[in-house]
PDB file of C-alpha atoms in Angstrom:
ATOM      1  CA  MET A   2     -75.774 203.369 214.134  1.00  0.00           C
ATOM      2  CA  LEU A   3     -74.254 203.647 210.675  1.00  0.00           C
ATOM      3  CA  VAL A   4     -75.796 201.017 208.027  1.00  0.00           C
ATOM      4  CA  THR A   5     -74.015 200.861 204.857  1.00  0.00           C
ATOM      5  CA  ASP A   6     -74.642 198.887 201.750  1.00  0.00           C
ATOM      6  CA  LEU A   7     -71.134 197.335 200.659  1.00  0.00           C
ATOM      7  CA  ASP A   8     -70.704 197.281 196.573  1.00  0.00           C
ATOM      8  CA  GLY A   9     -70.640 200.794 195.258  1.00  0.00           C
ATOM      9  CA  THR A  10     -71.138 202.408 198.602  1.00  0.00           C
ATOM     10  CA  LEU A  11     -68.760 201.322 201.428  1.00  0.00           C
ATOM     11  CA  LEU A  12     -66.515 199.591 198.824  1.00  0.00           C
ATOM     12  CA  GLY A  13     -66.898 202.617 196.309  1.00  0.00           C
ATOM     13  CA  GLY A  14     -65.319 205.813 195.560  1.00  0.00           C
ATOM     14  CA  ASP A  15     -61.515 206.953 195.696  1.00  0.00           C
ATOM     15  CA  PRO A  16     -59.110 204.573 197.310  1.00  0.00           C
ATOM     16  CA  LEU A  17     -57.738 207.231 199.743  1.00  0.00           C
ATOM     17  CA  TRP A  18     -61.120 208.368 201.101  1.00  0.00           C
ATOM     18  CA  ARG A  19     -61.808 204.366 201.548  1.00  0.00           C
ATOM     19  CA  ARG A  20     -58.646 203.979 203.541  1.00  0.00           C
ATOM     20  CA  ALA A  21     -59.522 207.040 205.494  1.00  0.00           C
ATOM     21  CA  PHE A  22     -62.877 206.130 206.114  1.00  0.00           C
ATOM     22  CA  TYR A  23     -62.122 202.413 207.122  1.00  0.00           C
ATOM     23  CA  ARG A  24     -59.651 203.774 209.567  1.00  0.00           C
ATOM     24  CA  TRP A  25     -62.260 206.342 211.113  1.00  0.00           C
ATOM     25  CA  LEU A  26     -64.508 203.347 211.741  1.00  0.00           C
ATOM     26  CA  VAL A  27     -62.051 201.271 213.702  1.00  0.00           C
ATOM     27  CA  GLU A  28     -60.870 204.444 215.703  1.00  0.00           C
ATOM     28  CA  ARG A  29     -64.813 205.246 216.434  1.00  0.00           C
ATOM     29  CA  ARG A  30     -65.877 201.601 217.064  1.00  0.00           C
ATOM     30  CA  GLU A  31     -66.768 202.134 220.557  1.00  0.00           C
ATOM     31  CA  ARG A  32     -69.140 205.145 219.538  1.00  0.00           C
ATOM     32  CA  VAL A  33     -70.342 204.269 216.099  1.00  0.00           C
ATOM     33  CA  LEU A  34     -72.214 200.950 215.699  1.00  0.00           C
ATOM     34  CA  HIS A  35     -71.396 199.622 212.103  1.00  0.00           C
ATOM     35  CA  ILE A  36     -73.768 197.400 210.087  1.00  0.00           C
ATOM     36  CA  PHE A  37     -73.049 195.903 206.898  1.00  0.00           C
ATOM     37  CA  CYS A  38     -76.424 195.820 204.848  1.00  0.00           C
ATOM     38  CA  THR A  39     -75.806 193.964 201.653  1.00  0.00           C
ATOM     39  CA  GLY A  40     -76.889 191.586 198.992  1.00  0.00           C
ATOM     40  CA  ARG A  41     -73.906 189.369 199.631  1.00  0.00           C
ATOM     41  CA  GLN A  42     -73.949 186.041 201.255  1.00  0.00           C
ATOM     42  CA  LEU A  43     -72.184 185.446 204.494  1.00  0.00           C
ATOM     43  CA  SER A  44     -69.474 183.503 202.634  1.00  0.00           C
ATOM     44  CA  SER A  45     -68.675 186.365 200.323  1.00  0.00           C
ATOM     45  CA  ILE A  46     -68.631 188.846 203.153  1.00  0.00           C
ATOM     46  CA  ALA A  47     -66.004 186.545 204.693  1.00  0.00           C
ATOM     47  CA  SER A  48     -63.711 186.455 201.761  1.00  0.00           C
ATOM     48  CA  LEU A  49     -64.113 190.057 201.497  1.00  0.00           C
ATOM     49  CA  LEU A  50     -63.130 190.827 204.901  1.00  0.00           C
ATOM     50  CA  ILE A  51     -59.929 188.680 204.268  1.00  0.00           C
ATOM     51  CA  ASP A  52     -59.130 190.303 200.933  1.00  0.00           C
ATOM     52  CA  ASP A  53     -59.656 193.729 201.987  1.00  0.00           C
ATOM     53  CA  ALA A  54     -58.006 193.363 205.608  1.00  0.00           C
ATOM     54  CA  ALA A  55     -54.721 195.057 204.373  1.00  0.00           C
ATOM     55  CA  PHE A  56     -56.709 197.771 203.051  1.00  0.00           C
ATOM     56  CA  GLY A  57     -57.954 198.481 206.311  1.00  0.00           C
ATOM     57  CA  LEU A  58     -61.675 197.095 206.070  1.00  0.00           C
ATOM     58  CA  ALA A  59     -62.748 195.991 209.573  1.00  0.00           C
ATOM     59  CA  HIS A  60     -65.418 193.631 210.689  1.00  0.00           C
ATOM     60  CA  PRO A  61     -68.799 195.332 211.286  1.00  0.00           C
ATOM     61  CA  HIS A  62     -70.693 194.912 214.555  1.00  0.00           C
ATOM     62  CA  LEU A  63     -73.578 193.045 212.697  1.00  0.00           C
ATOM     63  CA  VAL A  64     -74.211 191.803 209.207  1.00  0.00           C
ATOM     64  CA  ILE A  65     -77.744 192.190 207.337  1.00  0.00           C
ATOM     65  CA  GLY A  66     -76.877 189.904 204.303  1.00  0.00           C
ATOM     66  CA  ASP A  67     -78.899 188.368 201.488  1.00  0.00           C
ATOM     67  CA  VAL A  68     -80.771 191.767 200.885  1.00  0.00           C
ATOM     68  CA  GLY A  69     -82.402 191.297 204.316  1.00  0.00           C
ATOM     69  CA  CYS A  70     -82.891 187.457 204.633  1.00  0.00           C
ATOM     70  CA  THR A  71     -79.809 186.981 206.811  1.00  0.00           C
ATOM     71  CA  VAL A  72     -78.784 188.675 210.309  1.00  0.00           C
ATOM     72  CA  ALA A  73     -75.375 187.584 211.661  1.00  0.00           C
ATOM     73  CA  CYS A  74     -72.740 188.729 214.153  1.00  0.00           C
ATOM     74  CA  GLY A  75     -70.105 190.843 212.414  1.00  0.00           C
ATOM     75  CA  ILE A  76     -67.176 188.971 213.931  1.00  0.00           C
ATOM     76  CA  SER A  77     -68.069 185.284 213.774  1.00  0.00           C
ATOM     77  CA  LEU A  78     -70.695 185.644 210.946  1.00  0.00           C
ATOM     78  CA  LYS A  79     -72.902 183.281 212.746  1.00  0.00           C
ATOM     79  CA  THR A  80     -76.580 183.918 212.247  1.00  0.00           C
ATOM     80  CA  VAL A  81     -78.697 185.239 214.897  1.00  0.00           C
ATOM     81  CA  PRO A  82     -81.484 182.729 215.297  1.00  0.00           C
ATOM     82  CA  GLY A  83     -84.038 185.260 216.860  1.00  0.00           C
ATOM     83  CA  MET A  84     -83.823 187.174 213.679  1.00  0.00           C
ATOM     84  CA  VAL A  85     -83.526 184.677 210.869  1.00  0.00           C
ATOM     85  CA  ASP A  86     -86.013 182.186 212.327  1.00  0.00           C
ATOM     86  CA  PRO A  87     -89.325 184.182 211.356  1.00  0.00           C
ATOM     87  CA  ILE A  88     -87.634 184.639 207.823  1.00  0.00           C
ATOM     88  CA  ASP A  89     -86.947 180.851 207.514  1.00  0.00           C
ATOM     89  CA  ALA A  90     -90.641 180.164 208.532  1.00  0.00           C
ATOM     90  CA  ARG A  91     -91.848 182.377 205.665  1.00  0.00           C
ATOM     91  CA  TRP A  92     -89.422 180.777 203.175  1.00  0.00           C
ATOM     92  CA  LYS A  93     -90.577 177.371 203.941  1.00  0.00           C
ATOM     93  CA  GLY A  94     -91.739 175.437 200.971  1.00  0.00           C
ATOM     94  CA  LEU A  95     -91.238 178.219 198.322  1.00  0.00           C
ATOM     95  CA  PRO A  96     -88.296 177.185 196.639  1.00  0.00           C
ATOM     96  CA  GLU A  97     -89.734 173.938 195.605  1.00  0.00           C
ATOM     97  CA  ARG A  98     -92.796 176.004 193.789  1.00  0.00           C
ATOM     98  CA  LEU A  99     -90.532 178.441 192.595  1.00  0.00           C
ATOM     99  CA  LEU A 100     -87.470 176.876 191.138  1.00  0.00           C
ATOM    100  CA  PRO A 101     -89.339 175.137 188.071  1.00  0.00           C
ATOM    101  CA  LEU A 102     -90.770 178.322 187.229  1.00  0.00           C
ATOM    102  CA  LEU A 103     -87.683 180.317 187.318  1.00  0.00           C
ATOM    103  CA  GLU A 104     -85.980 177.630 185.275  1.00  0.00           C
ATOM    104  CA  ALA A 105     -88.655 178.097 182.474  1.00  0.00           C
ATOM    105  CA  LEU A 106     -88.248 181.872 182.657  1.00  0.00           C
ATOM    106  CA  PRO A 107     -86.361 183.319 179.965  1.00  0.00           C
ATOM    107  CA  GLY A 108     -83.914 185.786 180.461  1.00  0.00           C
ATOM    108  CA  VAL A 109     -82.462 184.882 183.897  1.00  0.00           C
ATOM    109  CA  ALA A 110     -79.426 182.492 184.996  1.00  0.00           C
ATOM    110  CA  SER A 111     -78.832 181.316 188.456  1.00  0.00           C
ATOM    111  CA  GLN A 112     -75.868 182.944 190.591  1.00  0.00           C
ATOM    112  CA  PRO A 113     -73.684 180.377 192.262  1.00  0.00           C
ATOM    113  CA  ILE A 114     -74.916 181.560 195.628  1.00  0.00           C
ATOM    114  CA  SER A 115     -75.495 179.273 198.532  1.00  0.00           C
ATOM    115  CA  THR A 116     -78.185 180.595 200.770  1.00  0.00           C
ATOM    116  CA  GLU A 117     -81.086 179.202 202.827  1.00  0.00           C
ATOM    117  CA  ARG A 118     -83.554 182.238 202.683  1.00  0.00           C
ATOM    118  CA  ARG A 119     -83.368 183.633 198.922  1.00  0.00           C
ATOM    119  CA  LEU A 120     -82.790 182.706 195.267  1.00  0.00           C
ATOM    120  CA  ALA A 121     -80.346 184.784 193.190  1.00  0.00           C
ATOM    121  CA  TYR A 122     -80.280 185.315 189.549  1.00  0.00           C
ATOM    122  CA  THR A 123     -78.478 187.637 186.910  1.00  0.00           C
ATOM    123  CA  LEU A 124     -80.745 189.119 184.542  1.00  0.00           C
ATOM    124  CA  ASP A 125     -81.194 189.718 180.767  1.00  0.00           C
ATOM    125  CA  GLY A 126     -83.546 193.010 180.750  1.00  0.00           C
ATOM    126  CA  GLU A 127     -84.232 192.488 176.842  1.00  0.00           C
ATOM    127  CA  ALA A 128     -84.833 188.801 176.890  1.00  0.00           C
ATOM    128  CA  ILE A 129     -87.011 188.547 180.098  1.00  0.00           C
ATOM    129  CA  ASP A 130     -90.734 188.246 180.168  1.00  0.00           C
ATOM    130  CA  TRP A 131     -91.741 190.945 182.721  1.00  0.00           C
ATOM    131  CA  GLN A 132     -95.241 189.906 183.033  1.00  0.00           C
ATOM    132  CA  ARG A 133     -94.160 186.288 184.124  1.00  0.00           C
ATOM    133  CA  LEU A 134     -91.684 187.635 186.360  1.00  0.00           C
ATOM    134  CA  VAL A 135     -94.225 189.898 188.269  1.00  0.00           C
ATOM    135  CA  ALA A 136     -96.778 186.941 188.279  1.00  0.00           C
ATOM    136  CA  LEU A 137     -94.248 184.997 190.362  1.00  0.00           C
ATOM    137  CA  GLU A 138     -94.932 187.280 193.276  1.00  0.00           C
ATOM    138  CA  ALA A 139     -98.449 185.545 193.565  1.00  0.00           C
ATOM    139  CA  HIS A 140     -96.641 182.729 195.152  1.00  0.00           C
ATOM    140  CA  GLY A 141     -95.529 184.507 198.337  1.00  0.00           C
ATOM    141  CA  VAL A 142     -92.203 186.219 197.342  1.00  0.00           C
ATOM    142  CA  ASP A 143     -91.105 189.610 196.286  1.00  0.00           C
ATOM    143  CA  CYS A 144     -88.832 189.894 192.987  1.00  0.00           C
ATOM    144  CA  LEU A 145     -86.311 192.494 193.390  1.00  0.00           C
ATOM    145  CA  VAL A 146     -84.311 193.742 190.390  1.00  0.00           C
ATOM    146  CA  SER A 147     -81.349 195.921 190.939  1.00  0.00           C
ATOM    147  CA  ASP A 148     -78.618 197.447 189.041  1.00  0.00           C
ATOM    148  CA  ASN A 149     -80.543 196.373 186.004  1.00  0.00           C
ATOM    149  CA  ARG A 150     -78.931 193.110 185.986  1.00  0.00           C
ATOM    150  CA  TYR A 151     -79.606 191.227 189.298  1.00  0.00           C
ATOM    151  CA  LEU A 152     -82.781 189.604 190.464  1.00  0.00           C
ATOM    152  CA  ASP A 153     -83.471 188.402 193.909  1.00  0.00           C
ATOM    153  CA  VAL A 154     -86.448 186.475 194.953  1.00  0.00           C
ATOM    154  CA  LEU A 155     -87.234 186.962 198.622  1.00  0.00           C
ATOM    155  CA  PRO A 156     -89.911 186.009 200.954  1.00  0.00           C
ATOM    156  CA  ALA A 157     -92.897 188.471 200.833  1.00  0.00           C
ATOM    157  CA  GLY A 158     -92.292 191.553 202.786  1.00  0.00           C
ATOM    158  CA  VAL A 159     -88.667 190.827 203.799  1.00  0.00           C
ATOM    159  CA  ASN A 160     -85.899 193.210 202.491  1.00  0.00           C
ATOM    160  CA  LYS A 161     -83.200 195.354 204.004  1.00  0.00           C
ATOM    161  CA  GLY A 162     -85.619 197.910 205.318  1.00  0.00           C
ATOM    162  CA  SER A 163     -87.942 195.385 206.947  1.00  0.00           C
ATOM    163  CA  THR A 164     -84.981 193.673 208.565  1.00  0.00           C
ATOM    164  CA  LEU A 165     -83.457 196.743 209.566  1.00  0.00           C
ATOM    165  CA  LEU A 166     -86.537 197.963 211.480  1.00  0.00           C
ATOM    166  CA  THR A 167     -86.802 194.480 213.242  1.00  0.00           C
ATOM    167  CA  LEU A 168     -83.114 194.809 214.247  1.00  0.00           C
ATOM    168  CA  LEU A 169     -83.763 198.246 215.675  1.00  0.00           C
ATOM    169  CA  GLN A 170     -86.518 197.208 217.691  1.00  0.00           C
ATOM    170  CA  TRP A 171     -84.462 194.047 218.983  1.00  0.00           C
ATOM    171  CA  LEU A 172     -81.403 196.257 220.073  1.00  0.00           C
ATOM    172  CA  GLU A 173     -83.767 199.171 221.350  1.00  0.00           C
ATOM    173  CA  ILE A 174     -81.736 201.801 219.303  1.00  0.00           C
ATOM    174  CA  ASP A 175     -83.458 205.188 218.653  1.00  0.00           C
ATOM    175  CA  PRO A 176     -84.176 205.619 215.061  1.00  0.00           C
ATOM    176  CA  GLU A 177     -82.916 209.098 215.253  1.00  0.00           C
ATOM    177  CA  ARG A 178     -79.412 208.026 215.812  1.00  0.00           C
ATOM    178  CA  VAL A 179     -79.380 205.843 212.777  1.00  0.00           C
ATOM    179  CA  VAL A 180     -77.937 206.838 209.335  1.00  0.00           C
ATOM    180  CA  THR A 181     -78.229 204.368 206.073  1.00  0.00           C
ATOM    181  CA  ALA A 182     -76.222 204.464 202.971  1.00  0.00           C
ATOM    182  CA  GLY A 183     -76.674 202.808 199.470  1.00  0.00           C
ATOM    183  CA  ASP A 184     -76.415 203.051 195.720  1.00  0.00           C
ATOM    184  CA  THR A 185     -78.975 200.708 193.937  1.00  0.00           C
ATOM    185  CA  LEU A 186     -82.575 199.661 193.989  1.00  0.00           C
ATOM    186  CA  ASN A 187     -81.993 196.999 196.785  1.00  0.00           C
ATOM    187  CA  ASP A 188     -81.227 199.770 199.003  1.00  0.00           C
ATOM    188  CA  LEU A 189     -84.394 201.675 198.429  1.00  0.00           C
ATOM    189  CA  ALA A 190     -86.382 199.731 201.005  1.00  0.00           C
ATOM    190  CA  MET A 191     -83.803 201.279 203.506  1.00  0.00           C
ATOM    191  CA  PHE A 192     -84.603 204.632 202.462  1.00  0.00           C
ATOM    192  CA  GLU A 193     -88.382 203.889 202.524  1.00  0.00           C
ATOM    193  CA  THR A 194     -88.264 203.210 206.328  1.00  0.00           C
ATOM    194  CA  GLY A 195     -88.016 206.969 207.003  1.00  0.00           C
ATOM    195  CA  LEU A 196     -84.705 206.815 208.555  1.00  0.00           C
ATOM    196  CA  ALA A 197     -81.926 209.070 207.683  1.00  0.00           C
ATOM    197  CA  GLY A 198     -80.575 207.913 204.461  1.00  0.00           C
ATOM    198  CA  VAL A 199     -77.762 208.861 202.090  1.00  0.00           C
ATOM    199  CA  MET A 200     -77.780 207.944 198.325  1.00  0.00           C
ATOM    200  CA  VAL A 201     -74.158 208.051 197.465  1.00  0.00           C
ATOM    201  CA  GLY A 202     -73.086 210.113 194.399  1.00  0.00           C
ATOM    202  CA  ASN A 203     -72.492 207.041 192.063  1.00  0.00           C
ATOM    203  CA  ALA A 204     -75.955 205.608 192.672  1.00  0.00           C
ATOM    204  CA  GLU A 205     -78.004 203.925 189.788  1.00  0.00           C
ATOM    205  CA  GLN A 206     -80.384 206.049 187.858  1.00  0.00           C
ATOM    206  CA  ALA A 207     -83.210 204.131 188.792  1.00  0.00           C
ATOM    207  CA  LEU A 208     -82.483 204.660 192.413  1.00  0.00           C
ATOM    208  CA  ARG A 209     -82.243 208.289 191.923  1.00  0.00           C
ATOM    209  CA  GLU A 210     -85.746 208.576 190.334  1.00  0.00           C
ATOM    210  CA  LYS A 211     -87.428 206.550 193.175  1.00  0.00           C
ATOM    211  CA  VAL A 212     -85.875 208.730 196.212  1.00  0.00           C
ATOM    212  CA  SER A 213     -87.006 212.025 194.801  1.00  0.00           C
ATOM    213  CA  CYS A 214     -90.168 211.905 196.830  1.00  0.00           C
ATOM    214  CA  LEU A 215     -88.489 210.837 200.003  1.00  0.00           C
ATOM    215  CA  PRO A 216     -87.520 213.550 202.075  1.00  0.00           C
ATOM    216  CA  ARG A 217     -85.151 211.973 204.547  1.00  0.00           C
ATOM    217  CA  THR A 218     -82.876 210.508 201.833  1.00  0.00           C
ATOM    218  CA  TYR A 219     -79.855 212.860 201.048  1.00  0.00           C
ATOM    219  CA  ARG A 220     -78.432 212.900 197.600  1.00  0.00           C
ATOM    220  CA  ALA A 221     -74.731 213.031 198.164  1.00  0.00           C
ATOM    221  CA  ARG A 222     -72.653 214.501 195.403  1.00  0.00           C
ATOM    222  CA  ALA A 223     -69.606 212.547 196.376  1.00  0.00           C
ATOM    223  CA  GLU A 224     -69.343 209.030 195.573  1.00  0.00           C
ATOM    224  CA  GLY A 225     -68.731 206.042 197.977  1.00  0.00           C
ATOM    225  CA  CYS A 226     -67.116 206.511 201.213  1.00  0.00           C
ATOM    226  CA  ALA A 227     -66.803 210.196 200.428  1.00  0.00           C
ATOM    227  CA  GLY A 228     -70.883 210.323 199.935  1.00  0.00           C
ATOM    228  CA  ILE A 229     -71.279 208.651 203.132  1.00  0.00           C
ATOM    229  CA  VAL A 230     -69.140 211.164 204.992  1.00  0.00           C
ATOM    230  CA  GLU A 231     -71.099 214.132 203.256  1.00  0.00           C
ATOM    231  CA  GLY A 232     -74.144 212.633 204.359  1.00  0.00           C
ATOM    232  CA  LEU A 233     -73.101 212.176 207.987  1.00  0.00           C
ATOM    233  CA  ARG A 234     -72.397 215.745 208.062  1.00  0.00           C
ATOM    234  CA  HIS A 235     -75.691 216.572 206.410  1.00  0.00           C
ATOM    235  CA  PHE A 236     -77.627 214.739 209.114  1.00  0.00           C
ATOM    236  CA  GLY A 237     -75.742 216.345 211.873  1.00  0.00           C
ATOM    237  CA  PHE A 238     -72.917 213.944 212.827  1.00  0.00           C
ATOM    238  CA  GLY A 239     -70.196 216.023 211.767  1.00  0.00           C
ATOM    239  CA  HIS A 240     -68.990 216.335 215.540  1.00  0.00           C
ATOM    240  CA  LEU A 241     -67.919 212.579 214.892  1.00  0.00           C
ATOM    241  CA  LEU A 242     -65.880 213.471 211.767  1.00  0.00           C
ATOM    242  CA  ASP A 243     -62.896 215.625 212.733  1.00  0.00           C
ATOM    243  CA  ASP A 244     -60.680 213.963 210.733  1.00  0.00           C
ATOM    244  CA  PHE A 245     -62.598 214.707 207.357  1.00  0.00           C
ATOM    245  CA  PRO A 246     -62.573 218.324 206.907  1.00  0.00           C
ATOM    246  CA  GLY A 247     -64.107 218.409 203.463  1.00  0.00           C
ATOM    247  CA  PHE A 248     -65.250 215.954 200.776  1.00  0.00           C
ATOM    248  CA  PRO A 249     -64.411 215.650 196.942  1.00  0.00           C
ATOM    249  CA  LEU A 250     -66.864 216.314 194.450  1.00  0.00           C
TER     250      LEU A 250
END
């Protein structure tokens, strides 16, 4: 199972490498279970798959979206009730309490994102009152900042990593057959699961600092898709990569 972030990871790197890697995913579809694990909402993923179809990007088998708050079929993009219902229960009643507090918080602006299980904002790091932001977590949420400009307000304990582990149990997948890949702080929770992780070469500095103590996270030198290939080789899946004799640095 290959679990990839989108922006900066699966959508990152040299265009030639992206095309080659997307083609490889299509050709290995019966052997490699591919999961998008992204901050994007389902409508954004649907648009991406249409826009990048000519580029070669195919539907994944499954999607973990909204930074872990949504799980959907990769083909239909319909949510999987058994996975999202528990998250819905955690989220119930939280927006009504949080929205007035967030509207009064300087340095944040609402993103035009429609989702039932999280709130999304852009963030001005110089204007925000960090103490007030942290205080919001007492209401039963986690406030996740990534790429130093995005703020996601999530049900407490729900993130890319927690949802991925639940999905692995549901699918009865051997954790040793799983590789994750990402580039920003919202991918840290995936790496903290203890699953094999690939931090691609173009990762943000804040993530680089956080993964330094995580022994199962490989720090790739190559960027984007080439970094994913580099990481797969590192974790012993080179036999699946006969079309990729090397990688650019």
